[in-house]
CSV table of C-alpha atoms in Angstrom, one decimal:
chain,number,residue,atom,x,y,z
A,1,TRP,CA,103.7,120.6,44.5
A,2,ASP,CA,105.0,118.7,41.4
A,3,THR,CA,107.0,115.5,42.1
A,4,GLY,CA,107.5,114.9,38.3
A,5,LEU,CA,105.6,111.8,38.6
A,6,ARG,CA,102.8,110.9,36.6
A,7,SER,CA,100.1,108.0,36.4
A,8,GLN,CA,101.1,106.4,33.0
A,9,SER,CA,102.2,103.4,31.2
A,10,VAL,CA,105.2,102.7,29.2
A,11,GLU,CA,106.1,99.8,26.7
A,12,ALA,CA,109.5,98.4,25.6
A,13,GLU,CA,109.8,95.1,23.6
A,14,GLN,CA,107.3,92.6,25.4
A,15,VAL,CA,107.2,94.5,28.5
A,16,SER,CA,105.1,97.2,29.8
A,17,VAL,CA,105.3,99.2,33.2
A,18,SER,CA,102.6,100.9,34.6
A,19,GLY,CA,102.0,103.4,37.6
A,20,LEU,CA,103.4,106.7,39.0
A,21,LEU,CA,106.3,106.9,36.9
A,22,PRO,CA,108.6,109.8,36.0
A,23,LYS,CA,107.4,112.4,33.2
A,24,LYS,CA,108.9,111.1,29.7
A,25,ALA,CA,109.8,107.9,31.2
A,26,LYS,CA,111.9,105.4,29.2
A,27,LEU,CA,111.6,101.7,29.5
A,28,THR,CA,114.3,99.4,28.8
A,29,ALA,CA,113.6,95.4,28.9
A,30,ASP,CA,116.6,93.6,27.9
A,31,ASP,CA,115.7,89.7,26.8
A,32,MET,CA,117.8,87.7,29.3
A,33,LEU,CA,116.6,84.2,28.3
A,34,TRP,CA,120.0,83.5,27.0
A,35,ARG,CA,121.5,84.0,30.3
A,36,TYR,CA,118.8,82.5,32.6
A,37,GLY,CA,117.6,79.6,30.6
A,38,ARG,CA,118.7,77.1,33.3
A,39,PRO,CA,116.6,78.4,36.3
A,40,ARG,CA,117.7,75.4,38.5
A,41,ASP,CA,121.1,77.0,38.8
A,42,LEU,CA,119.4,79.9,40.4
A,43,ARG,CA,117.3,78.3,42.8
A,44,LYS,CA,118.6,74.6,43.8
A,45,ASP,CA,116.4,74.8,47.0
A,46,ALA,CA,113.3,74.7,44.9
A,47,GLY,CA,113.6,70.9,44.6
A,48,ASP,CA,111.7,71.3,41.3
A,49,GLU,CA,113.0,71.7,37.8
A,50,ALA,CA,111.7,74.5,35.9
A,51,GLU,CA,111.8,76.0,32.5
A,52,THR,CA,112.4,79.6,31.7
A,53,LEU,CA,109.6,80.9,29.6
A,54,ALA,CA,110.7,84.5,29.6
A,55,ALA,CA,113.5,86.6,31.3
A,56,TYR,CA,114.1,90.3,31.1
A,57,ASP,CA,116.1,92.8,32.8
A,58,ILE,CA,113.9,95.7,33.3
A,59,THR,CA,115.2,99.4,33.7
A,60,LEU,CA,113.1,102.4,33.8
A,61,SER,CA,114.8,106.1,33.5
A,62,GLY,CA,113.7,109.7,33.6
A,63,LYS,CA,115.2,112.8,33.3
A,64,ASN,CA,117.2,112.3,36.5
A,65,GLY,CA,118.6,108.9,35.4
A,66,GLU,CA,117.5,105.4,36.6
A,67,PHE,CA,114.1,105.3,38.4
A,68,GLN,CA,113.0,103.2,41.4
A,69,PRO,CA,109.6,103.2,43.0
A,70,GLU,CA,109.5,105.2,46.4
A,71,LYS,CA,109.9,103.0,49.5
A,72,GLY,CA,106.4,101.3,50.1
A,73,GLU,CA,105.3,102.2,46.4
A,74,THR,CA,104.7,99.4,43.7
A,75,VAL,CA,104.4,99.6,40.0
A,76,SER,CA,102.6,97.0,37.7
A,77,VAL,CA,104.8,95.0,35.2
A,78,SER,CA,103.4,93.0,32.4
A,79,ILE,CA,105.2,90.7,30.2
A,80,GLN,CA,103.8,89.1,27.1
A,81,ASN,CA,105.1,86.1,25.5
A,82,ASP,CA,103.6,83.2,23.5
A,83,ALA,CA,105.1,80.7,25.8
A,84,ILE,CA,103.0,82.0,28.8
A,85,SER,CA,99.5,80.4,29.1
A,86,GLU,CA,96.7,80.4,31.6
A,87,ASN,CA,96.9,76.7,31.8
A,88,LYS,CA,100.6,76.3,32.8
A,89,ARG,CA,101.8,76.1,36.3
A,90,MET,CA,104.1,79.2,36.5
A,91,GLU,CA,106.2,81.2,38.8
A,92,VAL,CA,107.6,84.5,38.7
A,93,TRP,CA,111.3,84.9,40.0
A,94,HIS,CA,112.9,88.3,40.9
A,95,LEU,CA,116.7,88.0,40.8
A,96,LYS,CA,117.8,90.3,43.4
A,97,ASP,CA,121.2,92.3,43.4
A,98,ASN,CA,122.6,90.0,46.0
A,99,GLY,CA,122.2,87.1,44.0
A,100,SER,CA,118.8,85.5,45.7
A,101,VAL,CA,115.7,84.8,44.1
A,102,GLU,CA,112.4,86.3,45.5
A,103,VAL,CA,109.3,84.2,44.3
A,104,ILE,CA,106.4,86.4,43.5
A,105,SER,CA,103.3,84.4,43.9
A,106,ASP,CA,100.8,87.1,43.3
A,107,PHE,CA,100.3,87.6,39.6
A,108,THR,CA,97.5,87.3,36.9
A,109,VAL,CA,97.4,85.8,33.7
A,110,ASP,CA,95.4,86.7,30.9
A,111,GLY,CA,96.0,84.9,27.7
A,112,ASN,CA,99.8,84.9,27.1
A,113,THR,CA,100.3,88.0,29.3
A,114,ILE,CA,101.6,87.7,32.8
A,115,SER,CA,101.1,90.8,35.3
A,116,PHE,CA,102.8,91.5,38.8
A,117,ASP,CA,103.6,94.3,41.1
A,118,VAL,CA,107.0,95.1,41.7
A,119,ASN,CA,108.9,97.6,44.1
A,120,GLY,CA,112.0,97.9,42.1
A,121,PHE,CA,113.5,97.1,38.7
A,122,SER,CA,115.9,94.3,37.8
A,123,VAL,CA,115.8,90.8,36.2
A,124,TYR,CA,112.5,89.1,36.3
A,125,MET,CA,111.9,85.6,35.1
A,126,VAL,CA,108.7,83.9,34.4
A,127,VAL,CA,109.2,80.0,34.9
A,128,GLN,CA,107.2,77.1,34.3
A,129,ILE,CA,107.6,74.3,37.1
A,130,THR,CA,107.8,70.6,36.5
A,131,LYS,CA,108.5,67.6,38.7
A,132,GLU,CA,111.5,65.4,37.8
A,133,GLN,CA,112.9,62.2,39.4
A,134,VAL,CA,115.7,59.8,38.2
A,135,LEU,CA,115.2,56.1,38.8
A,136,THR,CA,117.9,53.5,38.6
A,137,ALA,CA,116.2,50.5,37.2
A,138,GLY,CA,116.8,46.7,38.2
A,139,ASP,CA,118.6,46.4,34.7
A,140,GLY,CA,121.2,49.1,36.0
A,141,ASN,CA,120.1,51.7,33.6
A,142,GLN,CA,118.8,55.3,34.9
A,143,TYR,CA,115.7,56.9,33.5
A,144,LYS,CA,114.8,60.2,34.2
A,145,ILE,CA,111.0,60.9,34.6
A,146,THR,CA,109.9,64.3,34.2
A,147,VAL,CA,106.3,65.6,34.6
A,148,THR,CA,105.1,69.2,33.2
A,149,TYR,CA,101.4,69.7,34.0
A,150,ASP,CA,99.1,72.4,33.6
A,151,SER,CA,96.2,73.7,35.7
A,152,ASP,CA,93.9,71.3,33.9
A,153,ALA,CA,95.8,68.0,35.4
A,154,GLY,CA,94.2,68.5,38.7
A,155,ILE,CA,97.6,67.8,40.6
A,156,PRO,CA,98.1,69.7,44.0
A,157,GLU,CA,100.7,72.5,44.0
A,158,ASP,CA,102.5,70.4,46.7
A,159,ALA,CA,102.2,67.1,45.0
A,160,GLU,CA,105.5,65.0,45.2
A,161,LEU,CA,106.6,62.8,42.3
A,162,GLU,CA,107.2,59.1,43.5
A,163,VAL,CA,108.6,56.6,41.0
A,164,THR,CA,108.7,53.1,41.6
A,165,GLU,CA,110.0,50.2,39.3
A,166,LEU,CA,107.3,47.3,38.7
A,167,ASP,CA,108.3,43.9,37.7
A,168,ALA,CA,106.3,42.4,34.8
A,169,ASP,CA,105.4,39.4,37.5
A,170,ASP,CA,103.9,42.1,39.7
A,171,LYS,CA,100.2,41.7,40.2
A,172,ASP,CA,99.4,45.3,39.6
A,173,TYR,CA,101.9,45.5,36.4
A,174,LYS,CA,99.1,44.6,33.7
A,175,LYS,CA,96.6,46.9,35.6
A,176,LEU,CA,98.8,50.0,35.4
A,177,LYS,CA,100.1,49.3,32.0
A,178,ALA,CA,96.5,49.2,30.6
A,179,LEU,CA,96.1,52.7,32.5
A,180,LEU,CA,99.2,54.1,30.8
A,181,THR,CA,98.8,52.9,27.3
A,182,PRO,CA,100.3,54.4,25.2
A,183,MET,CA,103.3,54.4,27.6
A,184,PRO,CA,104.9,57.8,28.1
A,185,GLU,CA,108.5,58.1,26.8
A,186,LEU,CA,111.2,57.6,29.1
A,187,THR,CA,114.6,59.3,28.8
A,188,LYS,CA,117.7,57.1,29.5
A,189,THR,CA,120.6,59.2,31.1
């Protein structure tokens, strides 16, 4: 009995899909970075800021129209992009039809390609996570402190960014200043 599905791989742009796919499957991967460049607008509950590295609206079709994997089945998606790196702290976000965001935490990165399994096609984003906090200093100015780190930093995934203003008369000020030389740039908001 022929289901019309074949174990195969198809490619479009910087996206490939592998698995049980329709015979003569056609993959469309529309670059959506222009639309989803501000991921914090999609996941306010994340608490972290994020930078979109790649975003694609992925559609697969066969002779019977648009294709979705059978219930309980998955296919593998790979996205290749120069912004993707094994050293960056990244997440894969699936933008569901109801507007919610599903975080896919089970993925692999090889060079500048990230791969993960999906059970349906829609918009998938690769985001780099950063920590951010705004400090109102004693001089009345506000400073935004952003920390973008990679896996080499040794910072635990659940770490919190805590910012405290030190006065030049503080006993730890000179010690900390020496450790931070050169001082990181702060952005006044």
